[in-house]
mmCIF file of C-alpha atoms in Angstrom:
data_model
loop_
_atom_site.group_PDB
_atom_site.id
_atom_site.type_symbol
_atom_site.label_atom_id
_atom_site.label_comp_id
_atom_site.label_asym_id
_atom_site.label_seq_id
_atom_site.Cartn_x
_atom_site.Cartn_y
_atom_site.Cartn_z
ATOM 1 C CA UNK A 1 -20.559 -20.860 -35.994
ATOM 2 C CA UNK A 2 -21.452 -19.926 -39.647
ATOM 3 C CA UNK A 3 -21.090 -16.249 -40.082
ATOM 4 C CA UNK A 4 -21.193 -13.655 -42.877
ATOM 5 C CA UNK A 5 -20.117 -10.164 -42.307
ATOM 6 C CA UNK A 6 -20.644 -7.479 -44.986
ATOM 7 C CA UNK A 7 -18.763 -4.217 -45.248
ATOM 8 C CA UNK A 8 -18.201 -1.430 -47.804
ATOM 9 C CA UNK A 9 -21.538 0.353 -47.849
ATOM 10 C CA UNK A 10 -21.830 4.054 -47.614
ATOM 11 C CA UNK A 11 -23.212 7.199 -49.247
ATOM 12 C CA UNK A 12 -22.221 7.748 -52.889
ATOM 13 C CA UNK A 13 -23.299 10.194 -55.567
ATOM 14 C CA UNK A 14 -25.268 9.012 -58.644
ATOM 15 C CA UNK A 15 -22.895 7.603 -61.134
ATOM 16 C CA UNK A 16 -20.389 6.641 -58.478
ATOM 17 C CA UNK A 17 -18.935 3.257 -57.451
ATOM 18 C CA UNK A 18 -18.618 1.135 -54.333
ATOM 19 C CA UNK A 19 -17.133 -2.237 -53.597
ATOM 20 C CA UNK A 20 -18.996 -4.427 -51.099
ATOM 21 C CA UNK A 21 -17.267 -7.284 -49.265
ATOM 22 C CA UNK A 22 -18.632 -10.256 -47.399
ATOM 23 C CA UNK A 23 -16.270 -12.164 -45.137
ATOM 24 C CA UNK A 24 -17.371 -15.803 -44.405
ATOM 25 C CA UNK A 25 -16.414 -18.031 -41.568
ATOM 26 C CA UNK A 26 -17.472 -21.318 -40.025
ATOM 27 C CA UNK A 27 -17.968 -23.346 -43.166
ATOM 28 C CA UNK A 28 -15.981 -24.556 -46.195
ATOM 29 C CA UNK A 29 -16.388 -21.460 -48.219
ATOM 30 C CA UNK A 30 -15.133 -22.821 -51.484
ATOM 31 C CA UNK A 31 -17.877 -25.508 -51.551
ATOM 32 C CA UNK A 32 -20.881 -23.186 -51.701
ATOM 33 C CA UNK A 33 -22.384 -20.631 -54.043
ATOM 34 C CA UNK A 34 -22.799 -17.135 -52.667
ATOM 35 C CA UNK A 35 -25.445 -14.495 -53.415
ATOM 36 C CA UNK A 36 -26.179 -10.857 -52.883
ATOM 37 C CA UNK A 37 -29.805 -9.848 -52.102
ATOM 38 C CA UNK A 38 -30.966 -6.204 -51.526
ATOM 39 C CA UNK A 39 -33.808 -4.525 -49.874
ATOM 40 C CA UNK A 40 -34.743 -0.959 -50.644
ATOM 41 C CA UNK A 41 -36.244 1.030 -47.770
ATOM 42 C CA UNK A 42 -39.750 -0.264 -46.973
ATOM 43 C CA UNK A 43 -39.654 -2.689 -49.861
ATOM 44 C CA UNK A 44 -39.240 -6.448 -50.426
ATOM 45 C CA UNK A 45 -36.293 -8.627 -51.175
ATOM 46 C CA UNK A 46 -34.645 -8.337 -54.537
ATOM 47 C CA UNK A 47 -32.222 -10.991 -55.749
ATOM 48 C CA UNK A 48 -29.187 -9.213 -57.219
ATOM 49 C CA UNK A 49 -26.459 -11.660 -58.119
ATOM 50 C CA UNK A 50 -24.914 -15.027 -57.347
ATOM 51 C CA UNK A 51 -21.665 -16.828 -58.114
ATOM 52 C CA UNK A 52 -20.837 -20.461 -58.263
ATOM 53 C CA UNK A 53 -18.554 -22.174 -55.739
ATOM 54 C CA UNK A 54 -15.568 -22.004 -58.103
ATOM 55 C CA UNK A 55 -16.186 -18.439 -59.011
ATOM 56 C CA UNK A 56 -16.381 -19.298 -62.659
ATOM 57 C CA UNK A 57 -20.107 -18.683 -63.158
ATOM 58 C CA UNK A 58 -21.745 -15.400 -62.176
ATOM 59 C CA UNK A 59 -25.463 -14.554 -62.445
ATOM 60 C CA UNK A 60 -27.119 -11.150 -62.407
ATOM 61 C CA UNK A 61 -30.574 -9.612 -62.173
ATOM 62 C CA UNK A 62 -31.474 -7.614 -65.229
ATOM 63 C CA UNK A 63 -31.652 -4.481 -63.185
ATOM 64 C CA UNK A 64 -27.861 -4.608 -62.474
ATOM 65 C CA UNK A 65 -26.413 -6.489 -65.370
ATOM 66 C CA UNK A 66 -23.615 -4.549 -66.900
ATOM 67 C CA UNK A 67 -23.233 -2.298 -63.829
ATOM 68 C CA UNK A 68 -22.503 -4.731 -61.033
ATOM 69 C CA UNK A 69 -19.799 -7.447 -60.935
ATOM 70 C CA UNK A 70 -19.669 -10.354 -58.471
ATOM 71 C CA UNK A 71 -16.462 -12.143 -57.691
ATOM 72 C CA UNK A 72 -14.965 -14.204 -54.861
ATOM 73 C CA UNK A 73 -11.604 -15.032 -53.399
ATOM 74 C CA UNK A 74 -11.713 -18.615 -52.029
ATOM 75 C CA UNK A 75 -8.340 -18.247 -50.410
ATOM 76 C CA UNK A 76 -9.630 -15.358 -48.371
ATOM 77 C CA UNK A 77 -13.224 -16.690 -47.806
ATOM 78 C CA UNK A 78 -14.671 -13.472 -49.229
ATOM 79 C CA UNK A 79 -17.173 -12.571 -51.880
ATOM 80 C CA UNK A 80 -17.352 -9.196 -53.440
ATOM 81 C CA UNK A 81 -19.865 -7.090 -55.277
ATOM 82 C CA UNK A 82 -18.528 -4.183 -57.354
ATOM 83 C CA UNK A 83 -21.188 -1.537 -57.953
ATOM 84 C CA UNK A 84 -20.711 0.987 -60.761
ATOM 85 C CA UNK A 85 -22.820 3.613 -62.400
ATOM 86 C CA UNK A 86 -24.998 3.721 -59.262
ATOM 87 C CA UNK A 87 -28.486 5.104 -59.411
ATOM 88 C CA UNK A 88 -30.779 6.347 -56.622
ATOM 89 C CA UNK A 89 -32.896 3.243 -57.094
ATOM 90 C CA UNK A 90 -29.879 1.151 -55.992
ATOM 91 C CA UNK A 91 -30.311 2.541 -52.520
ATOM 92 C CA UNK A 92 -30.844 -0.513 -50.230
ATOM 93 C CA UNK A 93 -29.486 -2.787 -47.632
ATOM 94 C CA UNK A 94 -27.288 -5.321 -49.390
ATOM 95 C CA UNK A 95 -27.272 -8.788 -47.824
ATOM 96 C CA UNK A 96 -24.701 -11.441 -48.519
ATOM 97 C CA UNK A 97 -26.051 -14.990 -48.299
ATOM 98 C CA UNK A 98 -24.702 -18.529 -48.465
ATOM 99 C CA UNK A 99 -26.123 -21.025 -50.972
ATOM 100 C CA UNK A 100 -27.512 -24.226 -49.736
ATOM 101 C CA UNK A 101 -25.748 -27.551 -50.106
ATOM 102 C CA UNK A 102 -25.932 -31.059 -48.705
ATOM 103 C CA UNK A 103 -24.716 -34.518 -49.762
ATOM 104 C CA UNK A 104 -23.345 -33.406 -53.049
ATOM 105 C CA UNK A 105 -26.363 -31.279 -54.021
ATOM 106 C CA UNK A 106 -25.985 -27.517 -54.243
ATOM 107 C CA UNK A 107 -28.599 -24.935 -55.035
ATOM 108 C CA UNK A 108 -29.012 -21.160 -55.237
ATOM 109 C CA UNK A 109 -31.385 -20.635 -52.338
ATOM 110 C CA UNK A 110 -29.878 -19.216 -49.128
ATOM 111 C CA UNK A 111 -29.625 -20.751 -45.705
ATOM 112 C CA UNK A 112 -27.389 -18.223 -43.992
ATOM 113 C CA UNK A 113 -27.562 -14.482 -44.264
ATOM 114 C CA UNK A 114 -25.347 -11.604 -43.102
ATOM 115 C CA UNK A 115 -26.748 -8.567 -41.288
ATOM 116 C CA UNK A 116 -26.299 -6.447 -44.406
ATOM 117 C CA UNK A 117 -24.441 -3.241 -45.393
ATOM 118 C CA UNK A 118 -26.359 -0.083 -46.416
ATOM 119 C CA UNK A 119 -25.790 1.666 -49.711
ATOM 120 C CA UNK A 120 -27.318 5.150 -50.269
ATOM 121 C CA UNK A 121 -27.068 6.799 -53.605
ATOM 122 C CA UNK A 122 -27.878 10.453 -53.466
ATOM 123 C CA UNK A 123 -26.473 13.803 -54.486
ATOM 124 C CA UNK B 1 -36.994 -14.741 -66.927
ATOM 125 C CA UNK B 2 -39.324 -16.395 -64.370
ATOM 126 C CA UNK B 3 -41.663 -14.081 -62.582
ATOM 127 C CA UNK B 4 -42.976 -14.950 -59.056
ATOM 128 C CA UNK B 5 -46.415 -13.630 -58.059
ATOM 129 C CA UNK B 6 -47.452 -13.824 -54.354
ATOM 130 C CA UNK B 7 -50.888 -13.337 -52.960
ATOM 131 C CA UNK B 8 -52.215 -11.745 -50.902
ATOM 132 C CA UNK B 9 -49.796 -8.834 -50.516
ATOM 133 C CA UNK B 10 -50.997 -8.450 -46.951
ATOM 134 C CA UNK B 11 -53.005 -10.516 -44.509
ATOM 135 C CA UNK B 12 -54.423 -10.057 -41.065
ATOM 136 C CA UNK B 13 -55.460 -13.106 -39.004
ATOM 137 C CA UNK B 14 -56.137 -14.128 -35.415
ATOM 138 C CA UNK B 15 -53.992 -16.204 -33.231
ATOM 139 C CA UNK B 16 -54.834 -19.889 -33.907
ATOM 140 C CA UNK B 17 -56.026 -19.293 -37.378
ATOM 141 C CA UNK B 18 -54.874 -21.324 -40.321
ATOM 142 C CA UNK B 19 -53.113 -19.062 -42.798
ATOM 143 C CA UNK B 20 -52.300 -19.780 -46.447
ATOM 144 C CA UNK B 21 -50.018 -17.722 -48.761
ATOM 145 C CA UNK B 22 -49.779 -18.554 -52.409
ATOM 146 C CA UNK B 23 -46.936 -18.143 -54.849
ATOM 147 C CA UNK B 24 -47.228 -18.653 -58.594
ATOM 148 C CA UNK B 25 -44.316 -18.956 -61.062
ATOM 149 C CA UNK B 26 -44.718 -17.610 -64.613
ATOM 150 C CA UNK B 27 -43.416 -20.954 -65.870
ATOM 151 C CA UNK B 28 -42.841 -24.375 -64.455
ATOM 152 C CA UNK B 29 -40.107 -24.636 -61.821
ATOM 153 C CA UNK B 30 -40.702 -28.244 -60.667
ATOM 154 C CA UNK B 31 -40.220 -28.065 -56.871
ATOM 155 C CA UNK B 32 -37.316 -25.545 -56.928
ATOM 156 C CA UNK B 33 -39.087 -23.184 -54.615
ATOM 157 C CA UNK B 34 -38.003 -21.699 -51.259
ATOM 158 C CA UNK B 35 -39.931 -19.640 -48.658
ATOM 159 C CA UNK B 36 -38.380 -17.111 -46.312
ATOM 160 C CA UNK B 37 -39.630 -15.238 -43.279
ATOM 161 C CA UNK B 38 -38.476 -11.767 -42.439
ATOM 162 C CA UNK B 39 -39.553 -10.387 -39.069
ATOM 163 C CA UNK B 40 -39.584 -6.611 -38.670
ATOM 164 C CA UNK B 41 -35.997 -5.160 -38.451
ATOM 165 C CA UNK B 42 -34.515 -8.633 -38.859
ATOM 166 C CA UNK B 43 -32.509 -10.576 -41.446
ATOM 167 C CA UNK B 44 -34.501 -13.046 -43.662
ATOM 168 C CA UNK B 45 -34.628 -16.563 -42.565
ATOM 169 C CA UNK B 46 -35.031 -19.776 -44.627
ATOM 170 C CA UNK B 47 -38.266 -21.606 -43.768
ATOM 171 C CA UNK B 48 -38.847 -24.145 -46.498
ATOM 172 C CA UNK B 49 -37.016 -25.461 -49.586
ATOM 173 C CA UNK B 50 -37.794 -27.919 -52.335
ATOM 174 C CA UNK B 51 -41.389 -26.549 -51.992
ATOM 175 C CA UNK B 52 -42.211 -28.677 -48.964
ATOM 176 C CA UNK B 53 -38.976 -29.523 -46.945
ATOM 177 C CA UNK B 54 -38.846 -27.738 -43.597
ATOM 178 C CA UNK B 55 -35.531 -26.157 -42.785
ATOM 179 C CA UNK B 56 -33.999 -27.404 -39.547
ATOM 180 C CA UNK B 57 -35.359 -25.656 -36.455
ATOM 181 C CA UNK B 58 -38.472 -24.266 -38.145
ATOM 182 C CA UNK B 59 -41.642 -25.025 -36.156
ATOM 183 C CA UNK B 60 -43.841 -27.784 -37.633
ATOM 184 C CA UNK B 61 -46.828 -25.482 -37.842
ATOM 185 C CA UNK B 62 -45.211 -24.242 -41.040
ATOM 186 C CA UNK B 63 -45.687 -26.353 -44.170
ATOM 187 C CA UNK B 64 -45.291 -25.925 -47.925
ATOM 188 C CA UNK B 65 -46.782 -27.655 -50.895
ATOM 189 C CA UNK B 66 -47.048 -27.434 -54.668
ATOM 190 C CA UNK B 67 -44.972 -28.059 -57.738
ATOM 191 C CA UNK B 68 -44.843 -26.705 -61.317
ATOM 192 C CA UNK B 69 -46.257 -23.225 -61.119
ATOM 193 C CA UNK B 70 -48.431 -23.136 -58.068
ATOM 194 C CA UNK B 71 -47.204 -23.230 -54.479
ATOM 195 C CA UNK B 72 -48.578 -22.576 -50.950
ATOM 196 C CA UNK B 73 -47.145 -21.783 -47.572
ATOM 197 C CA UNK B 74 -49.438 -22.766 -44.710
ATOM 198 C CA UNK B 75 -49.249 -21.892 -41.041
ATOM 199 C CA UNK B 76 -51.505 -24.354 -39.290
ATOM 200 C CA UNK B 77 -52.084 -22.363 -36.121
ATOM 201 C CA UNK B 78 -50.985 -18.728 -36.275
ATOM 202 C CA UNK B 79 -48.813 -17.563 -33.355
ATOM 203 C CA UNK B 80 -47.937 -13.941 -32.334
ATOM 204 C CA UNK B 81 -44.349 -14.489 -33.190
ATOM 205 C CA UNK B 82 -45.309 -15.208 -36.850
ATOM 206 C CA UNK B 83 -45.787 -11.570 -37.510
ATOM 207 C CA UNK B 84 -43.490 -11.082 -40.516
ATOM 208 C CA UNK B 85 -43.133 -10.694 -44.232
ATOM 209 C CA UNK B 86 -42.994 -13.976 -46.237
ATOM 210 C CA UNK B 87 -41.228 -14.357 -49.511
ATOM 211 C CA UNK B 88 -41.027 -17.091 -52.133
ATOM 212 C CA UNK B 89 -38.020 -17.600 -54.325
ATOM 213 C CA UNK B 90 -37.454 -19.450 -57.608
ATOM 214 C CA UNK B 91 -34.175 -21.353 -57.659
ATOM 215 C CA UNK B 92 -34.896 -23.323 -60.852
ATOM 216 C CA UNK B 93 -33.076 -20.897 -63.049
ATOM 217 C CA UNK B 94 -31.415 -17.545 -62.952
ATOM 218 C CA UNK B 95 -32.346 -14.897 -62.309
ATOM 219 C CA UNK B 96 -33.296 -16.449 -58.893
ATOM 220 C CA UNK B 97 -36.166 -14.079 -58.280
ATOM 221 C CA UNK B 98 -38.304 -13.450 -55.276
ATOM 222 C CA UNK B 99 -42.011 -12.765 -55.037
ATOM 223 C CA UNK B 100 -42.985 -9.299 -53.876
ATOM 224 C CA UNK B 101 -43.829 -10.563 -50.437
ATOM 225 C CA UNK B 102 -46.858 -11.058 -48.106
ATOM 226 C CA UNK B 103 -47.012 -9.087 -44.913
ATOM 227 C CA UNK B 104 -48.725 -10.993 -42.190
ATOM 228 C CA UNK B 105 -50.233 -9.302 -39.204
ATOM 229 C CA UNK B 106 -51.986 -10.703 -36.158
ATOM 230 C CA UNK B 107 -55.352 -9.175 -35.248
#
């Protein structure tokens, strides 16, 4: 069964840091891009960041560029999101999601999602 | 950056109705568009990709169309279980932005 399990969320003060992890299982992790998507309370989905299958190419939303860093460890089937200089507006559920791929074609939309981990930024 | 604009932001319809949600990209994205469904309290679910390809397991009452800048998601006969928020996503180029969503309710 394909599964994504996020961890690392919590309550942090403005200006603080957190490291989110997403453990993947049930598929060949190193063959797919991975993304992070967040959802603030009562709001819509916001794409945050993605990383290529090799880990060489990261992408970021303008709202987090320079503050968040995505990385992956293909030997551990895990993708990370390092959050720094956190702001109250970063408060959200953070979802990890697997990029779609089939027959040699790979794209940055998501076909499997984790249940999410909650980040709350407040003093 | 490409902006995705969805309309309407909310919609109420009756069971059996045909429902259409539109999504417009600020620049051409060919057919690199996906649609997601998020039921209340649940994780988002992929419905359609490549603008019109139904993801495996998605009921055939869902369909998508469009290319370039204008796209539609259609539910041919609304069912009670279709109560959800629906989002489009550009995957033509980063940042891979979502639309703001359409909240669908059943009368």
